[in-house]
């Protein structure tokens, strides 16, 4: 059976494989680079000679405490408290905000670094491809790469959803019936395509 174009399939021996054409490679790489630019730098690399405990507390104290103003970054780095969960119900909003600020201070730099590494893994994987005579290339993901790609695909969808104002509870069905001349149409198509990639990659895992 031939391989499905543009969607992940299980790789014999473990991992995932996908066939991409030059346009798909270009779009994925461009989106990953834009994600890197949006995320910005992560936590600095620790000094090999530094006291590990001192590094831990130094990194924690350097993190931001405020929720990002950019809606896309707010999706990527949400508040840890104050959500819809039952554990947050009935708690003073000021206390929830303080908890979220403290949690963000100790975690966001590391989370930012991980998201950068995921996006960089996508860029480097794509840069290593060489399309053949039929202008397609086969990408094999093994080891930690499937999870790196899964993380980056999720971040890309969250970012696009924020730009399109798609909520988690309602994917705004109206957006998926946009006319071809609507300027949002390419972004919606990218959102749907990334969803297909994410879903088929999860199935291989």
CSV table of N, CA and C in Angstrom, one decimal, residues 65-136:
chain,number,residue,atom,x,y,z
A,65,UNK,N,6.4,37.2,35.7
A,65,UNK,CA,5.3,36.9,36.6
A,65,UNK,C,4.0,37.4,35.9
A,66,UNK,N,4.0,38.2,34.9
A,66,UNK,CA,2.8,38.7,34.3
A,66,UNK,C,2.4,37.9,33.1
A,67,UNK,N,1.1,37.7,32.9
A,67,UNK,CA,0.6,37.0,31.8
A,67,UNK,C,0.9,37.8,30.5
A,68,UNK,N,1.4,37.1,29.4
A,68,UNK,CA,1.7,37.8,28.2
A,68,UNK,C,0.5,38.6,27.6
A,69,UNK,N,0.8,39.8,27.1
A,69,UNK,CA,-0.2,40.6,26.5
A,69,UNK,C,-0.7,40.1,25.2
A,70,UNK,N,0.3,39.5,24.4
A,70,UNK,CA,-0.1,38.9,23.1
A,70,UNK,C,-1.0,37.7,23.3
A,71,UNK,N,-2.2,37.7,22.7
A,71,UNK,CA,-3.1,36.5,22.9
A,71,UNK,C,-2.5,35.2,22.5
A,72,UNK,N,-1.6,35.2,21.5
A,72,UNK,CA,-1.0,33.9,21.1
A,72,UNK,C,0.0,33.4,22.2
A,73,UNK,N,0.8,34.3,22.7
A,73,UNK,CA,1.7,33.9,23.8
A,73,UNK,C,0.9,33.5,25.0
A,74,UNK,N,-0.2,34.2,25.3
A,74,UNK,CA,-1.1,33.8,26.4
A,74,UNK,C,-1.6,32.4,26.3
A,75,UNK,N,-1.9,32.0,25.0
A,75,UNK,CA,-2.3,30.6,24.8
A,75,UNK,C,-1.1,29.6,25.0
A,76,UNK,N,0.1,30.0,24.6
A,76,UNK,CA,1.3,29.2,24.8
A,76,UNK,C,1.7,29.1,26.2
A,77,UNK,N,1.5,30.2,27.0
A,77,UNK,CA,2.0,30.2,28.3
A,77,UNK,C,0.8,30.7,29.2
A,78,UNK,N,-0.2,29.8,29.4
A,78,UNK,CA,-1.4,30.2,30.1
A,78,UNK,C,-1.2,30.3,31.6
A,79,UNK,N,-2.1,30.9,32.3
A,79,UNK,CA,-2.0,31.0,33.8
A,79,UNK,C,-2.2,29.5,34.3
A,80,UNK,N,-1.5,29.2,35.4
A,80,UNK,CA,-1.7,27.9,36.0
A,80,UNK,C,-2.9,27.8,36.8
A,81,UNK,N,-3.4,28.9,37.3
A,81,UNK,CA,-4.6,28.9,38.2
A,81,UNK,C,-5.6,29.9,37.6
A,82,UNK,N,-6.9,29.7,38.1
A,82,UNK,CA,-7.9,30.6,37.6
A,82,UNK,C,-8.7,30.1,36.4
A,83,UNK,N,-8.5,28.8,36.1
A,83,UNK,CA,-9.2,28.2,35.0
A,83,UNK,C,-10.5,27.7,35.3
A,84,UNK,N,-11.1,26.9,34.5
A,84,UNK,CA,-12.4,26.3,34.7
A,84,UNK,C,-12.5,25.2,35.7
A,85,UNK,N,-11.3,24.7,36.2
A,85,UNK,CA,-11.3,23.5,37.0
A,85,UNK,C,-12.0,23.8,38.4
A,86,UNK,N,-12.6,22.7,38.9
A,86,UNK,CA,-13.3,22.8,40.2
A,86,UNK,C,-12.4,23.3,41.4
A,87,UNK,N,-11.1,23.0,41.3
A,87,UNK,CA,-10.2,23.3,42.4
A,87,UNK,C,-10.1,24.9,42.5
A,88,UNK,N,-10.4,25.6,41.4
A,88,UNK,CA,-10.3,27.0,41.4
A,88,UNK,C,-11.6,27.8,41.8
A,89,UNK,N,-12.7,27.0,41.9
A,89,UNK,CA,-13.9,27.6,42.2
A,89,UNK,C,-14.0,28.1,43.6
A,90,UNK,N,-14.5,29.3,43.8
A,90,UNK,CA,-14.7,29.8,45.2
A,90,UNK,C,-13.4,30.4,45.8
A,91,UNK,N,-12.3,30.4,45.0
A,91,UNK,CA,-11.1,31.0,45.6
A,91,UNK,C,-11.0,32.4,45.2
A,92,UNK,N,-10.5,33.3,46.1
A,92,UNK,CA,-10.3,34.7,45.8
A,92,UNK,C,-9.5,34.9,44.5
A,93,UNK,N,-10.0,35.7,43.5
A,93,UNK,CA,-9.3,35.9,42.3
A,93,UNK,C,-7.9,36.5,42.5
A,94,UNK,N,-7.8,37.3,43.5
A,94,UNK,CA,-6.4,37.9,43.8
A,94,UNK,C,-5.5,36.8,44.2
A,95,UNK,N,-6.0,35.9,45.0
A,95,UNK,CA,-5.1,34.8,45.4
A,95,UNK,C,-4.7,33.9,44.2
A,96,UNK,N,-5.7,33.6,43.3
A,96,UNK,CA,-5.4,32.8,42.1
A,96,UNK,C,-4.3,33.5,41.3
A,97,UNK,N,-4.5,34.9,41.1
A,97,UNK,CA,-3.5,35.6,40.3
A,97,UNK,C,-2.1,35.5,41.0
A,98,UNK,N,-2.0,35.6,42.3
A,98,UNK,CA,-0.7,35.5,43.0
A,98,UNK,C,-0.1,34.1,42.8
A,99,UNK,N,-1.0,33.1,42.9
A,99,UNK,CA,-0.4,31.7,42.6
A,99,UNK,C,0.1,31.6,41.2
A,100,UNK,N,-0.7,32.1,40.3
A,100,UNK,CA,-0.3,32.0,38.9
A,100,UNK,C,1.0,32.7,38.6
A,101,UNK,N,1.2,33.9,39.2
A,101,UNK,CA,2.4,34.7,39.0
A,101,UNK,C,3.6,34.0,39.6
A,102,UNK,N,3.4,33.3,40.8
A,102,UNK,CA,4.5,32.6,41.4
A,102,UNK,C,4.9,31.4,40.6
A,103,UNK,N,3.9,30.7,40.1
A,103,UNK,CA,4.1,29.5,39.3
A,103,UNK,C,4.8,29.9,38.0
A,104,UNK,N,4.4,31.0,37.4
A,104,UNK,CA,5.0,31.4,36.1
A,104,UNK,C,6.5,31.8,36.3
A,105,UNK,N,6.7,32.4,37.5
A,105,UNK,CA,8.1,32.9,37.8
A,105,UNK,C,9.1,31.7,37.8
A,106,UNK,N,8.6,30.6,38.2
A,106,UNK,CA,9.5,29.4,38.4
A,106,UNK,C,9.5,28.4,37.2
A,107,UNK,N,8.6,28.6,36.3
A,107,UNK,CA,8.4,27.6,35.2
A,107,UNK,C,8.5,28.2,33.8
A,108,UNK,N,8.2,29.5,33.6
A,108,UNK,CA,8.0,29.9,32.2
A,108,UNK,C,9.3,29.9,31.4
A,109,UNK,N,10.4,30.2,32.0
A,109,UNK,CA,11.7,30.2,31.2
A,109,UNK,C,12.0,28.8,30.7
A,110,UNK,N,11.8,27.8,31.6
A,110,UNK,CA,12.0,26.4,31.1
A,110,UNK,C,11.0,26.0,30.1
A,111,UNK,N,9.8,26.4,30.2
A,111,UNK,CA,8.8,26.0,29.2
A,111,UNK,C,9.1,26.7,27.9
A,112,UNK,N,9.5,28.0,28.0
A,112,UNK,CA,9.9,28.7,26.7
A,112,UNK,C,11.0,28.0,26.0
A,113,UNK,N,12.0,27.5,26.8
A,113,UNK,CA,13.2,26.8,26.2
A,113,UNK,C,12.7,25.5,25.6
A,114,UNK,N,11.8,24.8,26.2
A,114,UNK,CA,11.4,23.5,25.6
A,114,UNK,C,10.6,23.8,24.3
A,115,UNK,N,9.8,24.8,24.3
A,115,UNK,CA,9.0,25.1,23.1
A,115,UNK,C,10.0,25.5,22.0
A,116,UNK,N,11.0,26.3,22.3
A,116,UNK,CA,12.0,26.6,21.3
A,116,UNK,C,12.7,25.4,20.7
A,117,UNK,N,13.0,24.5,21.6
A,117,UNK,CA,13.7,23.3,21.2
A,117,UNK,C,12.8,22.4,20.3
A,118,UNK,N,11.5,22.4,20.6
A,118,UNK,CA,10.6,21.7,19.7
A,118,UNK,C,10.5,22.3,18.3
A,119,UNK,N,10.4,23.6,18.3
A,119,UNK,CA,10.3,24.3,17.0
A,119,UNK,C,11.6,24.2,16.2
A,120,UNK,N,12.7,24.2,16.9
A,120,UNK,CA,14.0,24.1,16.3
A,120,UNK,C,14.2,22.7,15.7
A,121,UNK,N,13.6,21.7,16.4
A,121,UNK,CA,13.7,20.3,15.9
A,121,UNK,C,13.0,20.2,14.6
A,122,UNK,N,11.8,20.9,14.4
A,122,UNK,CA,11.1,20.9,13.2
A,122,UNK,C,11.9,21.5,12.1
A,123,UNK,N,12.5,22.7,12.3
A,123,UNK,CA,13.3,23.4,11.3
A,123,UNK,C,14.4,22.5,10.9
A,124,UNK,N,15.2,21.9,11.8
A,124,UNK,CA,16.3,21.1,11.5
A,124,UNK,C,16.0,19.9,10.7
A,125,UNK,N,14.9,19.3,11.1
A,125,UNK,CA,14.4,18.1,10.4
A,125,UNK,C,14.1,18.4,8.9
A,126,UNK,N,13.4,19.5,8.7
A,126,UNK,CA,13.1,19.9,7.4
A,126,UNK,C,14.3,20.4,6.6
A,127,UNK,N,15.2,21.0,7.2
A,127,UNK,CA,16.5,21.4,6.5
A,127,UNK,C,17.3,20.2,6.0
A,128,UNK,N,17.1,19.1,6.7
A,128,UNK,CA,17.8,17.9,6.3
A,128,UNK,C,17.2,17.1,5.1
A,129,UNK,N,16.1,17.6,4.6
A,129,UNK,CA,15.4,16.9,3.6
A,129,UNK,C,15.9,17.3,2.2
A,130,UNK,N,15.9,16.4,1.3
A,130,UNK,CA,16.3,16.7,-0.1
A,130,UNK,C,15.3,16.1,-1.0
A,131,UNK,N,14.3,16.9,-1.5
A,131,UNK,CA,13.3,16.4,-2.4
A,131,UNK,C,13.9,15.7,-3.6
A,132,UNK,N,13.3,14.5,-4.0
A,132,UNK,CA,13.7,13.8,-5.2
A,132,UNK,C,13.2,14.3,-6.5
A,133,UNK,N,13.3,13.4,-7.5
A,133,UNK,CA,12.8,13.8,-8.8
A,133,UNK,C,11.3,14.2,-8.9
A,134,UNK,N,10.5,13.6,-8.0
A,134,UNK,CA,9.1,13.9,-8.0
A,134,UNK,C,8.8,15.1,-7.1
A,135,UNK,N,9.8,15.8,-6.7
A,135,UNK,CA,9.7,17.0,-5.8
A,135,UNK,C,9.1,16.7,-4.5
A,136,UNK,N,9.2,15.4,-4.0
A,136,UNK,CA,8.8,15.1,-2.6
A,136,UNK,C,9.9,14.5,-1.9
